[in-house]
Every structure is written in C-alpha cells, then in structure tokens.
C-alpha cells in the first residue's frame, strides 16, 4: 500500500488502532495532551536525550545545546523537574555545584523517544519533500493572486 501522499513511494504497514485516551469534551484533563505539552516543546526532548547517559551539570548541558539560552535551559529543567522527569541534586561544595539527572520516570521516556527519533530520521526526507511541494504550490497560488490583483 502506498501512503496517502505518495511520498517517496513508501509503504504503510497496517497499525493497530490506538484508542483516544480522553473525551473530546474534556481535553483540559487529557494526560496525553499534558505529556505532549511538556516533551513536545523545543528543548525538553533534547535535554532528556542529553541526560540519558547520566547526571550532567548545568554548564555541560548548556554547551551541549549551544542554541539554548541560559534562561530557557533553566526554565526547561525546572519544568522537567516539576513533572518528575528530572532530579536536581545540589552538592555542598564551595561554590555549590548542581547536577541534573533523569528520574526513573524520565528514563522510562527514553524508549518512546527513541521510537520518535527513529521515525523522524526515516521520514525526514519525505517530510522535507512534502514541505517543498507545499511551499512551491503555495508560492504559485500567491503569485497568481498578485497577478490578478495587480
């Protein structure tokens, strides 16, 4: 079977239907939405991946993700800590040192994240092709509108 978009002639294998975990009239309490809000942001998944090999200090995390600001790194680590995915350990040294590590729950996210990473790597060329096709078609439509309006 060819995928709906025909992108790169990929075939789709039938997958079991996944039940919707919450009622559409009460999405505010949907656990999937809550988790995706956290791990679906720009930095959380990347930080979880950085912590998979063990505890790291703030500066090491900052250097491993050079595009993240200090403020955003702090905020993202606090959010992950608040959700129970990351532990923050302060050592009684002068000056004090702090390490961040994954909790057991954070570790349990590595398997689904690995699946997502694999999916992204396999499908990125098709996604980029689709984006390019969409953008090209949109540019042609915009150009035709400008010609008619001009």
Backbone as JSON, one array per atom type, in Angstrom:
{
  "sequence": "XXXXXXXXXXXXXXXXXXXXXXXXXXXXXXXXXXXXXXXXXXXXXXXXXXXXXXXXXXXXXXXXXXXXXXXXXXXXXXXXXXXXXXXXXXXXXXXXXXXXXXXXXXXXXXXXXXXXXXXXXXXXXXXXXXXXXXXXXXXXXXXXXXXXXX",
  "N": [[0.85, -1.17, 0.0], [0.55, 2.23, -0.78], [1.51, 5.28, 0.74], [-0.74, 7.97, 1.7], [0.05, 10.42, 0.58], [1.78, 9.66, -1.35], [4.47, 9.99, -1.06], [7.78, 9.49, -1.83], [7.21, 6.87, -2.47], [6.77, 5.24, -0.28], [5.7, 2.52, 1.74], [2.93, 1.69, 3.73], [2.55, -0.05, 6.7], [-0.06, -1.89, 8.12], [-1.32, -0.59, 11.12], [-2.2, -1.13, 14.53], [-5.27, 0.22, 15.73], [-5.18, 3.04, 17.77], [-6.58, 3.74, 20.82], [-8.41, 6.7, 21.61], [-7.36, 8.61, 24.28], [-8.89, 10.28, 25.86], [-11.91, 12.1, 26.44], [-13.38, 14.17, 23.97], [-14.74, 16.37, 24.88], [-13.51, 17.14, 27.18], [-10.71, 18.0, 27.07], [-8.92, 19.38, 28.6], [-8.05, 17.94, 30.77], [-6.7, 15.84, 29.68], [-4.38, 13.28, 29.73], [-2.47, 12.64, 27.75], [-2.27, 14.96, 26.25], [-1.21, 16.68, 28.17], [1.33, 15.5, 28.66], [2.45, 15.65, 26.09], [2.51, 18.4, 25.79], [4.65, 19.01, 27.42], [6.93, 17.36, 26.6], [6.89, 17.9, 23.96], [7.82, 20.41, 23.46], [10.37, 22.74, 22.36], [12.87, 22.13, 23.58], [12.79, 20.16, 25.64], [12.8, 17.33, 24.99], [15.3, 17.13, 23.8], [16.93, 17.75, 25.98], [16.31, 15.61, 27.69], [17.4, 13.54, 26.18], [20.09, 14.31, 26.32], [20.6, 13.77, 28.96], [20.5, 11.05, 29.17], [22.75, 9.43, 29.49], [23.59, 9.77, 32.04], [24.1, 11.83, 35.04], [24.43, 15.38, 34.63], [26.08, 18.52, 34.75], [24.88, 21.93, 34.86], [26.34, 23.69, 33.17], [27.53, 21.9, 31.37], [25.29, 20.88, 30.1], [24.4, 23.22, 28.91], [26.49, 23.77, 27.11], [26.23, 21.56, 25.48], [23.94, 22.04, 24.1], [24.08, 24.47, 22.25], [22.41, 26.46, 21.19], [20.46, 27.09, 23.03], [19.23, 29.41, 25.38], [20.47, 30.61, 28.55], [18.43, 31.25, 30.31], [16.23, 29.88, 29.14], [17.14, 27.24, 29.32], [17.25, 26.93, 32.11], [14.51, 27.28, 32.73], [13.34, 25.16, 31.28], [14.56, 22.91, 32.48], [13.53, 23.21, 35.08], [10.79, 22.83, 34.56], [10.82, 20.16, 33.69], [11.74, 18.99, 36.01], [9.64, 19.64, 37.73], [7.64, 18.07, 36.62], [8.52, 15.61, 37.36], [10.4, 14.27, 35.86], [13.07, 14.86, 35.83], [15.75, 15.01, 38.13], [17.19, 17.27, 40.45], [20.2, 17.78, 41.91], [21.89, 19.2, 44.55], [25.14, 19.88, 45.51], [27.09, 20.13, 48.44], [29.35, 22.09, 48.17], [32.02, 24.47, 47.69], [32.33, 26.75, 45.25], [28.74, 26.07, 45.4], [27.69, 23.14, 43.68], [25.64, 21.81, 41.08], [23.82, 19.1, 39.83], [22.01, 17.54, 37.21], [19.75, 14.92, 36.56], [18.1, 12.1, 35.05], [15.02, 10.95, 36.32], [13.53, 7.8, 37.37], [11.11, 7.77, 36.02], [11.66, 9.61, 34.01], [13.69, 8.19, 32.7], [12.09, 6.15, 31.72], [10.89, 7.32, 29.59], [12.69, 7.25, 27.54], [12.55, 5.06, 25.74], [10.08, 5.45, 24.2], [10.83, 7.93, 23.12], [13.06, 7.21, 21.64], [11.81, 5.72, 19.65], [10.4, 7.78, 18.39], [12.54, 9.39, 17.52], [13.77, 7.62, 15.73], [11.66, 7.32, 13.87], [11.52, 9.97, 12.94], [14.03, 10.27, 11.73], [13.87, 8.36, 9.66], [11.7, 9.35, 8.21], [12.22, 12.03, 7.63], [13.32, 12.89, 5.06], [11.04, 12.54, 3.36], [9.22, 14.2, 4.64], [10.48, 16.67, 4.26], [10.39, 16.79, 1.45], [7.6, 16.94, 1.12], [7.08, 19.39, 2.39], [8.54, 21.11, 0.71], [7.12, 20.76, -1.72], [4.58, 21.68, -0.95], [5.18, 24.35, -0.23], [6.09, 25.31, -2.7], [3.76, 25.05, -4.3], [2.08, 26.78, -2.85], [3.42, 29.19, -3.22], [3.09, 29.52, -5.96], [0.32, 29.86, -6.09], [0.04, 32.21, -4.57], [1.51, 33.93, -6.24], [-0.1, 33.92, -8.54], [-2.38, 35.15, -7.51], [-1.39, 37.69, -6.97], [-0.84, 38.57, -9.55], [-3.43, 38.7, -10.63], [-4.51, 40.62, -8.92], [-2.96, 42.79, -9.46]],
  "CA": [[0.0, 0.0, 0.0], [1.31, 3.48, -0.85], [0.97, 6.26, 1.68], [-1.72, 8.89, 1.13], [0.68, 11.49, -0.2], [2.64, 9.08, -2.37], [5.82, 10.5, -0.84], [8.89, 8.55, -1.96], [6.76, 5.51, -2.69], [6.84, 4.48, 0.96], [4.53, 1.7, 2.01], [2.48, 1.73, 5.12], [2.11, -1.32, 7.25], [-1.23, -1.63, 8.97], [-1.02, -0.45, 12.54], [-3.41, -1.25, 15.33], [-5.9, 1.48, 16.08], [-4.86, 3.49, 19.12], [-7.76, 4.4, 21.39], [-8.26, 8.09, 22.06], [-7.3, 8.44, 25.73], [-9.72, 11.21, 26.61], [-13.1, 12.58, 25.76], [-13.15, 15.44, 23.29], [-15.34, 17.49, 25.59], [-12.7, 17.49, 28.35], [-9.3, 17.87, 26.71], [-8.07, 20.06, 29.57], [-7.5, 16.94, 31.69], [-6.2, 14.72, 28.89], [-2.99, 13.01, 30.11], [-1.59, 12.68, 26.58], [-2.05, 16.38, 25.94], [-0.32, 17.21, 29.2], [2.68, 14.99, 28.43], [2.95, 16.21, 24.83], [2.83, 19.81, 26.03], [5.97, 19.08, 28.03], [8.02, 16.8, 25.8], [6.78, 18.39, 22.59], [8.38, 21.75, 23.28], [11.6, 22.77, 21.57], [14.09, 21.72, 24.26], [12.67, 19.09, 26.65], [13.25, 16.03, 24.49], [16.76, 17.2, 23.62], [17.55, 17.66, 27.31], [16.16, 14.23, 28.16], [18.41, 12.76, 25.46], [21.41, 14.67, 26.85], [20.74, 13.2, 30.3], [20.34, 9.59, 29.16], [23.99, 8.74, 29.88], [23.92, 10.03, 33.42], [23.98, 13.21, 35.52], [25.24, 16.42, 33.99], [25.99, 19.85, 35.34], [24.2, 22.93, 34.05], [27.25, 24.18, 32.13], [27.7, 20.85, 30.36], [24.05, 20.88, 29.31], [24.39, 24.46, 28.11], [27.44, 23.61, 25.99], [25.76, 20.5, 24.58], [22.85, 22.64, 23.32], [24.57, 25.85, 22.18], [21.38, 27.42, 20.79], [19.53, 27.37, 24.11], [19.67, 30.47, 26.28], [20.57, 30.2, 29.95], [17.08, 31.37, 30.88], [15.39, 28.79, 28.63], [17.64, 26.0, 29.9], [16.78, 26.91, 33.5], [13.05, 27.1, 32.72], [13.02, 23.81, 30.81], [14.95, 21.97, 33.54], [12.54, 23.33, 36.17], [9.55, 22.18, 34.12], [11.05, 18.71, 33.71], [11.82, 18.63, 37.43], [8.28, 19.75, 38.25], [6.87, 16.92, 36.12], [9.08, 14.38, 37.89], [11.23, 13.61, 34.86], [14.47, 15.2, 36.1], [16.15, 15.33, 39.51], [18.22, 18.3, 40.62], [20.97, 17.48, 43.12], [22.82, 20.27, 44.93], [26.25, 19.37, 46.31], [27.57, 21.1, 49.43], [30.74, 22.45, 47.86], [32.22, 25.9, 47.52], [30.92, 27.15, 45.21], [27.83, 24.93, 45.29], [27.53, 22.58, 42.34], [24.33, 21.21, 40.86], [23.74, 18.14, 38.73], [20.68, 17.14, 36.77], [19.72, 13.53, 36.1], [16.76, 11.59, 34.8], [14.38, 10.08, 37.31], [13.08, 6.55, 36.76], [10.06, 8.11, 35.06], [12.34, 10.21, 32.87], [14.33, 7.08, 31.98], [11.07, 5.37, 31.02], [10.54, 8.04, 28.36], [13.72, 7.07, 26.51], [12.11, 4.11, 24.71], [9.21, 6.11, 23.23], [11.58, 8.99, 22.42], [13.88, 6.52, 20.64], [10.91, 5.43, 18.54], [10.14, 9.04, 17.69], [13.79, 9.77, 16.85], [13.91, 6.73, 14.58], [10.63, 7.7, 12.91], [11.91, 11.26, 12.35], [15.17, 10.05, 10.83], [13.4, 7.63, 8.48], [10.72, 10.11, 7.44], [12.61, 13.42, 7.38], [13.37, 13.24, 3.62], [9.68, 12.66, 2.83], [8.64, 15.41, 5.23], [11.06, 17.81, 3.57], [9.8, 16.8, 0.1], [6.22, 17.44, 1.24], [7.16, 20.83, 2.68], [8.97, 21.81, -0.5], [5.99, 20.74, -2.66], [3.54, 22.57, -0.43], [5.65, 25.74, -0.35], [6.12, 25.65, -4.13], [2.37, 25.25, -4.72], [1.57, 27.99, -2.2], [4.06, 30.34, -3.88], [2.44, 29.69, -7.26], [-1.01, 30.43, -5.84], [0.25, 33.61, -4.17], [1.93, 34.66, -7.43], [-1.28, 34.09, -9.4], [-3.25, 36.14, -6.86], [-0.78, 39.01, -7.16], [-1.01, 38.95, -10.96], [-4.83, 39.09, -10.79], [-4.77, 41.84, -8.15], [-2.1, 43.86, -9.97]],
  "C": [[0.9, 1.24, 0.0], [0.68, 4.47, 0.11], [0.09, 7.27, 0.95], [-1.11, 9.95, 0.24], [1.56, 10.95, -1.32], [4.1, 9.48, -2.21], [6.83, 9.36, -0.9], [8.46, 7.1, -2.09], [6.8, 4.63, -1.45], [5.58, 3.65, 1.12], [4.2, 1.81, 3.48], [2.1, 0.33, 5.55], [0.93, -1.02, 8.14], [-0.8, -1.56, 10.43], [-2.31, -0.6, 13.33], [-3.96, 0.13, 15.66], [-5.6, 1.8, 17.54], [-6.09, 4.19, 19.69], [-7.45, 5.83, 21.81], [-8.37, 8.08, 23.58], [-8.19, 9.38, 26.52], [-10.9, 11.64, 25.76], [-12.83, 13.94, 25.14], [-13.76, 16.63, 24.02], [-14.55, 17.89, 26.84], [-11.22, 17.29, 28.06], [-8.37, 18.53, 27.72], [-7.42, 19.08, 30.54], [-6.91, 15.74, 30.97], [-4.73, 14.47, 29.24], [-2.03, 13.07, 28.92], [-1.27, 14.12, 26.22], [-1.05, 16.99, 26.92], [1.12, 16.78, 28.96], [3.26, 15.6, 27.15], [3.25, 17.69, 24.95], [4.25, 19.94, 26.59], [7.05, 18.59, 27.07], [7.98, 17.28, 24.35], [7.33, 19.79, 22.41], [9.76, 21.63, 22.62], [12.78, 22.08, 22.25], [13.97, 20.49, 25.15], [13.2, 17.75, 26.17], [14.76, 16.03, 24.3], [17.49, 17.13, 24.95], [17.45, 16.25, 27.88], [17.2, 13.34, 27.48], [19.82, 13.06, 25.97], [21.66, 14.01, 28.2], [20.69, 11.67, 30.32], [21.59, 8.83, 29.61], [24.4, 9.01, 31.32], [23.86, 11.5, 33.76], [24.92, 14.16, 34.78], [25.03, 17.73, 34.73], [25.37, 20.81, 34.33], [25.08, 23.38, 32.88], [27.47, 23.17, 31.02], [26.47, 20.79, 29.47], [24.0, 22.09, 28.39], [25.32, 24.34, 26.91], [26.97, 22.55, 24.99], [24.61, 20.97, 23.69], [23.16, 24.12, 23.14], [23.51, 26.88, 21.79], [20.41, 27.79, 21.9], [20.1, 28.48, 24.99], [19.73, 29.93, 27.71], [19.2, 30.22, 30.6], [16.19, 30.22, 30.44], [15.83, 27.44, 29.18], [17.15, 25.86, 31.34], [15.29, 26.6, 33.55], [12.68, 25.67, 32.3], [13.4, 22.76, 31.85], [13.97, 22.03, 34.71], [11.23, 22.65, 35.8], [9.69, 20.66, 34.14], [11.15, 18.19, 35.14], [10.42, 18.63, 38.05], [7.43, 18.55, 37.85], [7.43, 15.58, 36.59], [9.95, 13.61, 36.92], [12.72, 13.79, 35.12], [14.64, 15.48, 37.58], [17.23, 16.4, 39.47], [18.91, 18.02, 41.95], [21.97, 18.59, 43.36], [23.88, 19.65, 45.84], [26.78, 20.49, 47.2], [29.06, 21.35, 49.22], [30.82, 23.96, 47.76], [32.95, 26.11, 46.2], [30.03, 25.92, 45.06], [27.77, 24.43, 43.85], [26.2, 21.84, 42.28], [24.43, 20.25, 39.68], [22.28, 17.81, 38.46], [20.76, 15.72, 36.24], [18.27, 13.14, 35.84], [16.27, 10.78, 35.99], [14.05, 8.76, 36.62], [12.0, 6.84, 35.71], [10.66, 8.76, 33.82], [13.04, 9.16, 32.03], [13.3, 6.29, 31.16], [10.6, 6.05, 29.74], [11.52, 7.78, 27.23], [13.28, 6.11, 25.4], [11.14, 4.77, 23.73], [9.92, 7.23, 22.46], [12.47, 8.36, 21.34], [13.04, 6.15, 19.42], [10.62, 6.67, 17.72], [11.37, 9.5, 16.91], [13.98, 8.92, 15.6], [12.91, 7.1, 13.49], [11.03, 8.99, 12.19], [13.06, 11.08, 11.37], [14.74, 9.35, 9.54], [12.54, 8.53, 7.59], [11.12, 11.54, 7.1], [12.72, 13.75, 5.89], [11.98, 13.41, 3.01], [8.98, 13.9, 3.38], [9.17, 16.64, 4.51], [10.53, 17.92, 2.15], [8.38, 17.37, 0.13], [6.2, 18.93, 1.52], [7.54, 21.62, 1.44], [7.84, 21.88, -1.52], [4.9, 21.7, -2.23], [3.94, 24.02, -0.62], [5.68, 26.2, -1.8], [4.71, 25.93, -4.64], [1.79, 26.52, -4.12], [2.15, 29.24, -2.85], [3.43, 30.59, -5.24], [1.05, 30.31, -7.1], [-0.9, 31.9, -5.46], [0.65, 34.46, -5.37], [0.77, 34.92, -8.36], [-2.23, 35.12, -8.81], [-2.7, 37.55, -7.07], [-0.93, 39.49, -8.59], [-2.44, 39.42, -11.19], [-5.13, 40.41, -10.08], [-4.04, 43.04, -8.74], [-2.67, 44.52, -11.14]]
}
